[in-house]
């Protein structure tokens, strides 16, 4: 008797916490290359960093992980927008998005251009260039942890101290997994 714990479908909600944890653990090396002081999570006497240091950790980590967080947000967007339904359905949608229309979609005028009514609606289909562009512009504009967490569908810690604790735990996990070593010369 075995239990299959694998996700039943490509669904972000099935993998998000594991993915996010591993992504944060692996990003510690790059954070510490940019800001080596963030490798220290406690003082030499074992005390947790001060409130000021915790706030600095939150700010500097966001700055150092900007590329990583943007890529993660794009992956989430892509998974939700483009990786639904069957492989055949996705292939047809990809072809439409990248300019290779399904023969059934070619209208009487020989094109698959949307009508002016379709363009004026507020609900853009996920396989439209405008929808894609709006999401990319939004992803590039994210400048706070709260907006990042909201976009990927994960609850953000409610305080800076809580977020700093999460980020300190990532440093510990990174050490434990040997992604970096304590006292490493970054």
CSV table of C-alpha atoms in Angstrom, one decimal, residues 5 17 19 35 51 56 61 64 72 133 141 143-144 171:
chain,number,residue,atom,x,y,z
A,5,UNK,CA,1.9,12.5,-3.1
A,17,UNK,CA,5.4,26.4,-0.9
A,19,UNK,CA,9.2,25.8,-4.8
A,35,UNK,CA,25.6,41.8,1.0
A,51,UNK,CA,15.1,45.2,14.7
A,56,UNK,CA,17.9,45.9,6.7
A,61,UNK,CA,17.3,40.8,0.3
A,64,UNK,CA,19.5,41.3,-4.2
A,72,UNK,CA,9.5,33.4,-10.2
A,133,UNK,CA,2.3,42.5,-21.9
A,141,UNK,CA,7.0,47.1,-11.5
A,143,UNK,CA,8.9,46.8,-5.7
A,144,UNK,CA,7.7,45.3,-2.4
A,171,UNK,CA,20.2,31.3,5.5
